[in-house]
Amino acid sequence: MVNDQTKNYSESGTSFRQALEFKELGFSIYDTMIYAKNNPPPLNHTRYEQGFEYMFVFSKGKVRVFNPLKEVCKHHGRNRTGTRRLDKEGSLKSINTKGFVKEEKIIDNIWWYSVGKSESTDKIAFQHEAIFPEKLVRDHILSWSNEGDLILDIFMGSGTVAKVSLENKRNFIGFEVSKENCENANKRIGK
């Protein structure tokens, strides 16, 4: 996740530049997702509050693992009477669909999380200035890896990825330049 900085009345575009740079290096942008904040902190400035961040999923070709998160379909068990689609000319066309609405469906690519005190169960995590919700990390780890897989975190910060990896039976490698952050992360995962 990369949030754009605002300077001189313009957003930096860092998130988009990062995605395009990965493409130039030969990666595919497998998925573009949104981390939406249920309760973004008010910054009281002259623009709309930053209530989301982009999350890009990069891959070399087809992803190796995809364990989609699912939710219950609102109308599951009901008979599907039909649906309408646009045809090649742009006109609505009815399509007969038979059967029942499935019980579950894959969730969409906008993931909602609360920020602040609900981000982590560890008080030590809040010594870092930019933590993100453990649930968000868990959802990505469960989606893109299997038990026993290795998770790499190149900006380990407070150690959230390491902690959640271990909780979900994954291995991890983390990099961090701050000695204080390393010590705090080790305390978190030591529990």
PDB file of C-alpha atoms in Angstrom:
ATOM      1  CA  MET A   1       0.000   0.000   0.000  1.00  0.00           C
ATOM      2  CA  VAL A   2       1.247   3.424  -0.871  1.00  0.00           C
ATOM      3  CA  ASN A   3      -0.666   6.548   0.005  1.00  0.00           C
ATOM      4  CA  ASP A   4      -0.001   9.659  -2.052  1.00  0.00           C
ATOM      5  CA  GLN A   5       1.431  12.714  -0.365  1.00  0.00           C
ATOM      6  CA  THR A   6      -0.211  16.082  -0.979  1.00  0.00           C
ATOM      7  CA  LYS A   7       2.184  18.966  -1.624  1.00  0.00           C
ATOM      8  CA  ASN A   8       1.650  22.320  -3.355  1.00  0.00           C
ATOM      9  CA  TYR A   9      -2.055  21.535  -3.858  1.00  0.00           C
ATOM     10  CA  SER A  10      -1.345  18.311  -5.774  1.00  0.00           C
ATOM     11  CA  GLU A  11      -1.249  14.638  -4.890  1.00  0.00           C
ATOM     12  CA  SER A  12       2.125  13.043  -5.619  1.00  0.00           C
ATOM     13  CA  GLY A  13       0.844  10.148  -7.755  1.00  0.00           C
ATOM     14  CA  THR A  14       3.362   7.864  -6.021  1.00  0.00           C
ATOM     15  CA  SER A  15       0.926   4.944  -5.974  1.00  0.00           C
ATOM     16  CA  PHE A  16       0.431   5.048  -9.737  1.00  0.00           C
ATOM     17  CA  ARG A  17       4.117   5.627 -10.483  1.00  0.00           C
ATOM     18  CA  GLN A  18       5.014   2.641  -8.300  1.00  0.00           C
ATOM     19  CA  ALA A  19       2.517   0.421 -10.146  1.00  0.00           C
ATOM     20  CA  LEU A  20       3.818   1.526 -13.554  1.00  0.00           C
ATOM     21  CA  GLU A  21       7.427   0.990 -12.485  1.00  0.00           C
ATOM     22  CA  PHE A  22       6.638  -2.588 -11.462  1.00  0.00           C
ATOM     23  CA  LYS A  23       5.051  -3.103 -14.900  1.00  0.00           C
ATOM     24  CA  GLU A  24       8.229  -1.816 -16.551  1.00  0.00           C
ATOM     25  CA  LEU A  25      10.192  -4.359 -14.490  1.00  0.00           C
ATOM     26  CA  GLY A  26       8.081  -7.142 -16.000  1.00  0.00           C
ATOM     27  CA  PHE A  27       5.398  -7.627 -13.364  1.00  0.00           C
ATOM     28  CA  SER A  28       1.687  -7.805 -14.100  1.00  0.00           C
ATOM     29  CA  ILE A  29      -0.764  -5.736 -12.100  1.00  0.00           C
ATOM     30  CA  TYR A  30      -2.822  -8.784 -11.196  1.00  0.00           C
ATOM     31  CA  ASP A  31      -5.364  -6.854  -9.148  1.00  0.00           C
ATOM     32  CA  THR A  32      -5.991  -3.281  -8.060  1.00  0.00           C
ATOM     33  CA  MET A  33      -7.738  -3.083  -4.728  1.00  0.00           C
ATOM     34  CA  ILE A  34      -8.882  -0.377  -2.355  1.00  0.00           C
ATOM     35  CA  TYR A  35      -8.186  -0.271   1.389  1.00  0.00           C
ATOM     36  CA  ALA A  36     -11.172   1.808   2.515  1.00  0.00           C
ATOM     37  CA  LYS A  37     -11.189   3.240   6.030  1.00  0.00           C
ATOM     38  CA  ASN A  38     -14.409   3.063   8.009  1.00  0.00           C
ATOM     39  CA  ASN A  39     -13.238   5.928  10.190  1.00  0.00           C
ATOM     40  CA  PRO A  40     -10.511   8.006   8.490  1.00  0.00           C
ATOM     41  CA  PRO A  41      -8.864  10.468  10.843  1.00  0.00           C
ATOM     42  CA  PRO A  42     -10.061  14.023  10.152  1.00  0.00           C
ATOM     43  CA  LEU A  43      -7.228  16.138   8.805  1.00  0.00           C
ATOM     44  CA  ASN A  44      -9.242  19.371   8.471  1.00  0.00           C
ATOM     45  CA  HIS A  45      -7.922  20.642   5.185  1.00  0.00           C
ATOM     46  CA  THR A  46      -9.352  22.040   1.968  1.00  0.00           C
ATOM     47  CA  ARG A  47     -10.077  18.717   0.229  1.00  0.00           C
ATOM     48  CA  TYR A  48     -12.063  15.551   0.875  1.00  0.00           C
ATOM     49  CA  GLU A  49     -10.654  13.333   3.614  1.00  0.00           C
ATOM     50  CA  GLN A  50      -8.333  10.567   2.469  1.00  0.00           C
ATOM     51  CA  GLY A  51     -10.624   7.618   3.153  1.00  0.00           C
ATOM     52  CA  PHE A  52      -8.794   5.007   1.079  1.00  0.00           C
ATOM     53  CA  GLU A  53      -5.448   3.766  -0.201  1.00  0.00           C
ATOM     54  CA  TYR A  54      -4.622   1.707  -3.270  1.00  0.00           C
ATOM     55  CA  MET A  55      -3.397  -1.867  -2.875  1.00  0.00           C
ATOM     56  CA  PHE A  56      -1.747  -3.387  -5.937  1.00  0.00           C
ATOM     57  CA  VAL A  57      -1.211  -7.122  -6.294  1.00  0.00           C
ATOM     58  CA  PHE A  58       1.748  -7.805  -8.590  1.00  0.00           C
ATOM     59  CA  SER A  59       2.676 -11.113 -10.169  1.00  0.00           C
ATOM     60  CA  LYS A  60       4.942 -12.648 -12.759  1.00  0.00           C
ATOM     61  CA  GLY A  61       2.236 -14.182 -14.949  1.00  0.00           C
ATOM     62  CA  LYS A  62      -0.585 -16.068 -13.267  1.00  0.00           C
ATOM     63  CA  VAL A  63      -0.632 -15.945  -9.475  1.00  0.00           C
ATOM     64  CA  ARG A  64       0.457 -19.177  -7.802  1.00  0.00           C
ATOM     65  CA  VAL A  65      -2.156 -19.045  -5.021  1.00  0.00           C
ATOM     66  CA  PHE A  66      -5.582 -17.451  -4.827  1.00  0.00           C
ATOM     67  CA  ASN A  67      -7.781 -18.322  -1.875  1.00  0.00           C
ATOM     68  CA  PRO A  68     -10.606 -15.836  -2.370  1.00  0.00           C
ATOM     69  CA  LEU A  69     -12.392 -14.340   0.587  1.00  0.00           C
ATOM     70  CA  LYS A  70     -16.103 -14.949   0.319  1.00  0.00           C
ATOM     71  CA  GLU A  71     -19.343 -13.572   1.693  1.00  0.00           C
ATOM     72  CA  VAL A  72     -22.883 -14.873   1.866  1.00  0.00           C
ATOM     73  CA  CYS A  73     -25.051 -13.897  -1.110  1.00  0.00           C
ATOM     74  CA  LYS A  74     -27.972 -11.764  -0.024  1.00  0.00           C
ATOM     75  CA  HIS A  75     -30.456 -13.722  -2.167  1.00  0.00           C
ATOM     76  CA  HIS A  76     -28.937 -17.202  -1.895  1.00  0.00           C
ATOM     77  CA  GLY A  77     -31.319 -20.077  -2.509  1.00  0.00           C
ATOM     78  CA  ARG A  78     -33.682 -17.986  -4.612  1.00  0.00           C
ATOM     79  CA  ASN A  79     -34.441 -18.954  -8.171  1.00  0.00           C
ATOM     80  CA  ARG A  80     -32.557 -16.864 -10.731  1.00  0.00           C
ATOM     81  CA  THR A  81     -35.130 -15.556 -13.176  1.00  0.00           C
ATOM     82  CA  GLY A  82     -32.794 -13.875 -15.597  1.00  0.00           C
ATOM     83  CA  THR A  83     -30.380 -11.075 -16.057  1.00  0.00           C
ATOM     84  CA  ARG A  84     -29.736  -8.381 -18.632  1.00  0.00           C
ATOM     85  CA  ARG A  85     -26.501  -7.584 -20.411  1.00  0.00           C
ATOM     86  CA  LEU A  86     -25.442  -5.129 -23.067  1.00  0.00           C
ATOM     87  CA  ASP A  87     -25.066  -6.682 -26.510  1.00  0.00           C
ATOM     88  CA  LYS A  88     -22.447  -5.612 -29.091  1.00  0.00           C
ATOM     89  CA  GLU A  89     -24.634  -2.713 -30.222  1.00  0.00           C
ATOM     90  CA  GLY A  90     -25.066  -1.427 -26.659  1.00  0.00           C
ATOM     91  CA  SER A  91     -28.700  -2.514 -26.253  1.00  0.00           C
ATOM     92  CA  LEU A  92     -29.942  -4.373 -23.192  1.00  0.00           C
ATOM     93  CA  LYS A  93     -30.527  -8.027 -23.919  1.00  0.00           C
ATOM     94  CA  SER A  94     -32.201 -10.511 -21.575  1.00  0.00           C
ATOM     95  CA  ILE A  95     -30.272 -13.687 -20.881  1.00  0.00           C
ATOM     96  CA  ASN A  96     -32.040 -16.698 -19.454  1.00  0.00           C
ATOM     97  CA  THR A  97     -30.211 -18.020 -16.432  1.00  0.00           C
ATOM     98  CA  LYS A  98     -31.429 -21.123 -14.746  1.00  0.00           C
ATOM     99  CA  GLY A  99     -30.808 -22.390 -11.262  1.00  0.00           C
ATOM    100  CA  PHE A 100     -30.495 -20.887  -7.851  1.00  0.00           C
ATOM    101  CA  VAL A 101     -28.371 -18.084  -6.450  1.00  0.00           C
ATOM    102  CA  LYS A 102     -25.283 -19.586  -4.811  1.00  0.00           C
ATOM    103  CA  GLU A 103     -24.821 -19.378  -1.068  1.00  0.00           C
ATOM    104  CA  GLU A 104     -21.480 -17.544  -1.304  1.00  0.00           C
ATOM    105  CA  LYS A 105     -19.671 -15.223  -3.671  1.00  0.00           C
ATOM    106  CA  ILE A 106     -16.173 -13.780  -3.859  1.00  0.00           C
ATOM    107  CA  ILE A 107     -16.025 -10.380  -2.158  1.00  0.00           C
ATOM    108  CA  ASP A 108     -15.309  -7.293  -4.242  1.00  0.00           C
ATOM    109  CA  ASN A 109     -11.959  -5.504  -4.392  1.00  0.00           C
ATOM    110  CA  ILE A 110     -12.852  -2.740  -1.931  1.00  0.00           C
ATOM    111  CA  TRP A 111     -11.924  -3.910   1.550  1.00  0.00           C
ATOM    112  CA  TRP A 112     -13.222  -1.927   4.543  1.00  0.00           C
ATOM    113  CA  TYR A 113     -11.361  -1.710   7.869  1.00  0.00           C
ATOM    114  CA  SER A 114     -11.452   0.490  10.937  1.00  0.00           C
ATOM    115  CA  VAL A 115      -8.318   2.399  11.844  1.00  0.00           C
ATOM    116  CA  GLY A 116      -7.009   3.602  15.181  1.00  0.00           C
ATOM    117  CA  LYS A 117      -7.208   1.578  18.378  1.00  0.00           C
ATOM    118  CA  SER A 118      -8.896  -1.333  16.599  1.00  0.00           C
ATOM    119  CA  GLU A 119      -5.919  -1.778  14.240  1.00  0.00           C
ATOM    120  CA  SER A 120      -3.928  -3.968  16.595  1.00  0.00           C
ATOM    121  CA  THR A 121      -4.306  -5.921  19.798  1.00  0.00           C
ATOM    122  CA  ASP A 122      -0.700  -5.064  20.757  1.00  0.00           C
ATOM    123  CA  LYS A 123      -0.122  -1.707  22.416  1.00  0.00           C
ATOM    124  CA  ILE A 124       3.523  -1.782  21.331  1.00  0.00           C
ATOM    125  CA  ALA A 125       2.429  -1.552  17.684  1.00  0.00           C
ATOM    126  CA  PHE A 126       1.294   2.030  18.255  1.00  0.00           C
ATOM    127  CA  GLN A 127       4.894   3.123  18.852  1.00  0.00           C
ATOM    128  CA  HIS A 128       5.181   3.025  15.051  1.00  0.00           C
ATOM    129  CA  GLU A 129       3.692   5.989  13.155  1.00  0.00           C
ATOM    130  CA  ALA A 130       2.112   4.054  10.278  1.00  0.00           C
ATOM    131  CA  ILE A 131       0.613   0.730  11.324  1.00  0.00           C
ATOM    132  CA  PHE A 132      -2.207  -0.869   9.399  1.00  0.00           C
ATOM    133  CA  PRO A 133      -4.976  -3.186  10.560  1.00  0.00           C
ATOM    134  CA  GLU A 134      -4.010  -6.756  11.432  1.00  0.00           C
ATOM    135  CA  LYS A 135      -7.234  -7.927   9.758  1.00  0.00           C
ATOM    136  CA  LEU A 136      -6.162  -6.337   6.457  1.00  0.00           C
ATOM    137  CA  VAL A 137      -2.802  -8.133   6.659  1.00  0.00           C
ATOM    138  CA  ARG A 138      -4.531 -11.399   7.558  1.00  0.00           C
ATOM    139  CA  ASP A 139      -6.930 -11.122   4.620  1.00  0.00           C
ATOM    140  CA  HIS A 140      -4.043 -10.628   2.176  1.00  0.00           C
ATOM    141  CA  ILE A 141      -1.964 -13.439   3.674  1.00  0.00           C
ATOM    142  CA  LEU A 142      -4.901 -15.848   3.539  1.00  0.00           C
ATOM    143  CA  SER A 143      -5.766 -14.763  -0.026  1.00  0.00           C
ATOM    144  CA  TRP A 144      -2.328 -15.030  -1.605  1.00  0.00           C
ATOM    145  CA  SER A 145      -0.547 -17.820   0.320  1.00  0.00           C
ATOM    146  CA  ASN A 146      -1.003 -21.253   1.848  1.00  0.00           C
ATOM    147  CA  GLU A 147       0.123 -22.632   5.204  1.00  0.00           C
ATOM    148  CA  GLY A 148       3.880 -23.134   5.253  1.00  0.00           C
ATOM    149  CA  ASP A 149       4.522 -20.495   2.562  1.00  0.00           C
ATOM    150  CA  LEU A 150       7.127 -17.767   3.011  1.00  0.00           C
ATOM    151  CA  ILE A 151       5.908 -14.162   3.390  1.00  0.00           C
ATOM    152  CA  LEU A 152       8.371 -11.348   2.619  1.00  0.00           C
ATOM    153  CA  ASP A 153       7.960  -7.907   4.191  1.00  0.00           C
ATOM    154  CA  ILE A 154      10.536  -5.439   2.864  1.00  0.00           C
ATOM    155  CA  PHE A 155       9.405  -2.601   5.186  1.00  0.00           C
ATOM    156  CA  MET A 156       8.714  -4.471   8.426  1.00  0.00           C
ATOM    157  CA  GLY A 157       7.936  -1.464  10.600  1.00  0.00           C
ATOM    158  CA  SER A 158       6.067  -2.591  13.711  1.00  0.00           C
ATOM    159  CA  GLY A 159       6.086  -6.263  12.673  1.00  0.00           C
ATOM    160  CA  THR A 160       2.390  -6.673  11.821  1.00  0.00           C
ATOM    161  CA  VAL A 161       3.078  -8.884   8.788  1.00  0.00           C
ATOM    162  CA  ALA A 162       5.467 -11.081  10.810  1.00  0.00           C
ATOM    163  CA  LYS A 163       2.981 -11.458  13.663  1.00  0.00           C
ATOM    164  CA  VAL A 164       0.022 -12.274  11.411  1.00  0.00           C
ATOM    165  CA  SER A 165       2.143 -14.649   9.293  1.00  0.00           C
ATOM    166  CA  LEU A 166       3.033 -16.691  12.362  1.00  0.00           C
ATOM    167  CA  GLU A 167      -0.570 -16.679  13.609  1.00  0.00           C
ATOM    168  CA  ASN A 168      -1.648 -18.138  10.262  1.00  0.00           C
ATOM    169  CA  LYS A 169       1.087 -20.810  10.035  1.00  0.00           C
ATOM    170  CA  ARG A 170       3.237 -18.989   7.476  1.00  0.00           C
ATOM    171  CA  ASN A 171       6.971 -18.328   7.613  1.00  0.00           C
ATOM    172  CA  PHE A 172       8.278 -14.805   7.156  1.00  0.00           C
ATOM    173  CA  ILE A 173      11.342 -12.728   6.379  1.00  0.00           C
ATOM    174  CA  GLY A 174      11.308  -9.050   7.260  1.00  0.00           C
ATOM    175  CA  PHE A 175      13.637  -6.135   6.582  1.00  0.00           C
ATOM    176  CA  GLU A 176      13.755  -2.950   8.644  1.00  0.00           C
ATOM    177  CA  VAL A 177      16.403  -0.226   8.920  1.00  0.00           C
ATOM    178  CA  SER A 178      15.239   1.231  12.253  1.00  0.00           C
ATOM    179  CA  LYS A 179      16.797  -0.492  15.266  1.00  0.00           C
ATOM    180  CA  GLU A 180      13.901   0.674  17.470  1.00  0.00           C
ATOM    181  CA  ASN A 181      11.313  -0.768  15.049  1.00  0.00           C
ATOM    182  CA  CYS A 182      13.228  -4.072  14.941  1.00  0.00           C
ATOM    183  CA  GLU A 183      13.252  -4.277  18.740  1.00  0.00           C
ATOM    184  CA  ASN A 184       9.517  -3.510  18.931  1.00  0.00           C
ATOM    185  CA  ALA A 185       8.703  -6.012  16.172  1.00  0.00           C
ATOM    186  CA  ASN A 186      10.726  -8.699  17.957  1.00  0.00           C
ATOM    187  CA  LYS A 187       8.781  -8.009  21.168  1.00  0.00           C
ATOM    188  CA  ARG A 188       5.489  -8.386  19.281  1.00  0.00           C
ATOM    189  CA  ILE A 189       6.369 -11.633  17.574  1.00  0.00           C
ATOM    190  CA  GLY A 190       8.091 -12.951  20.699  1.00  0.00           C
ATOM    191  CA  LYS A 191       4.693 -13.179  22.345  1.00  0.00           C
TER     192      LYS A 191
END
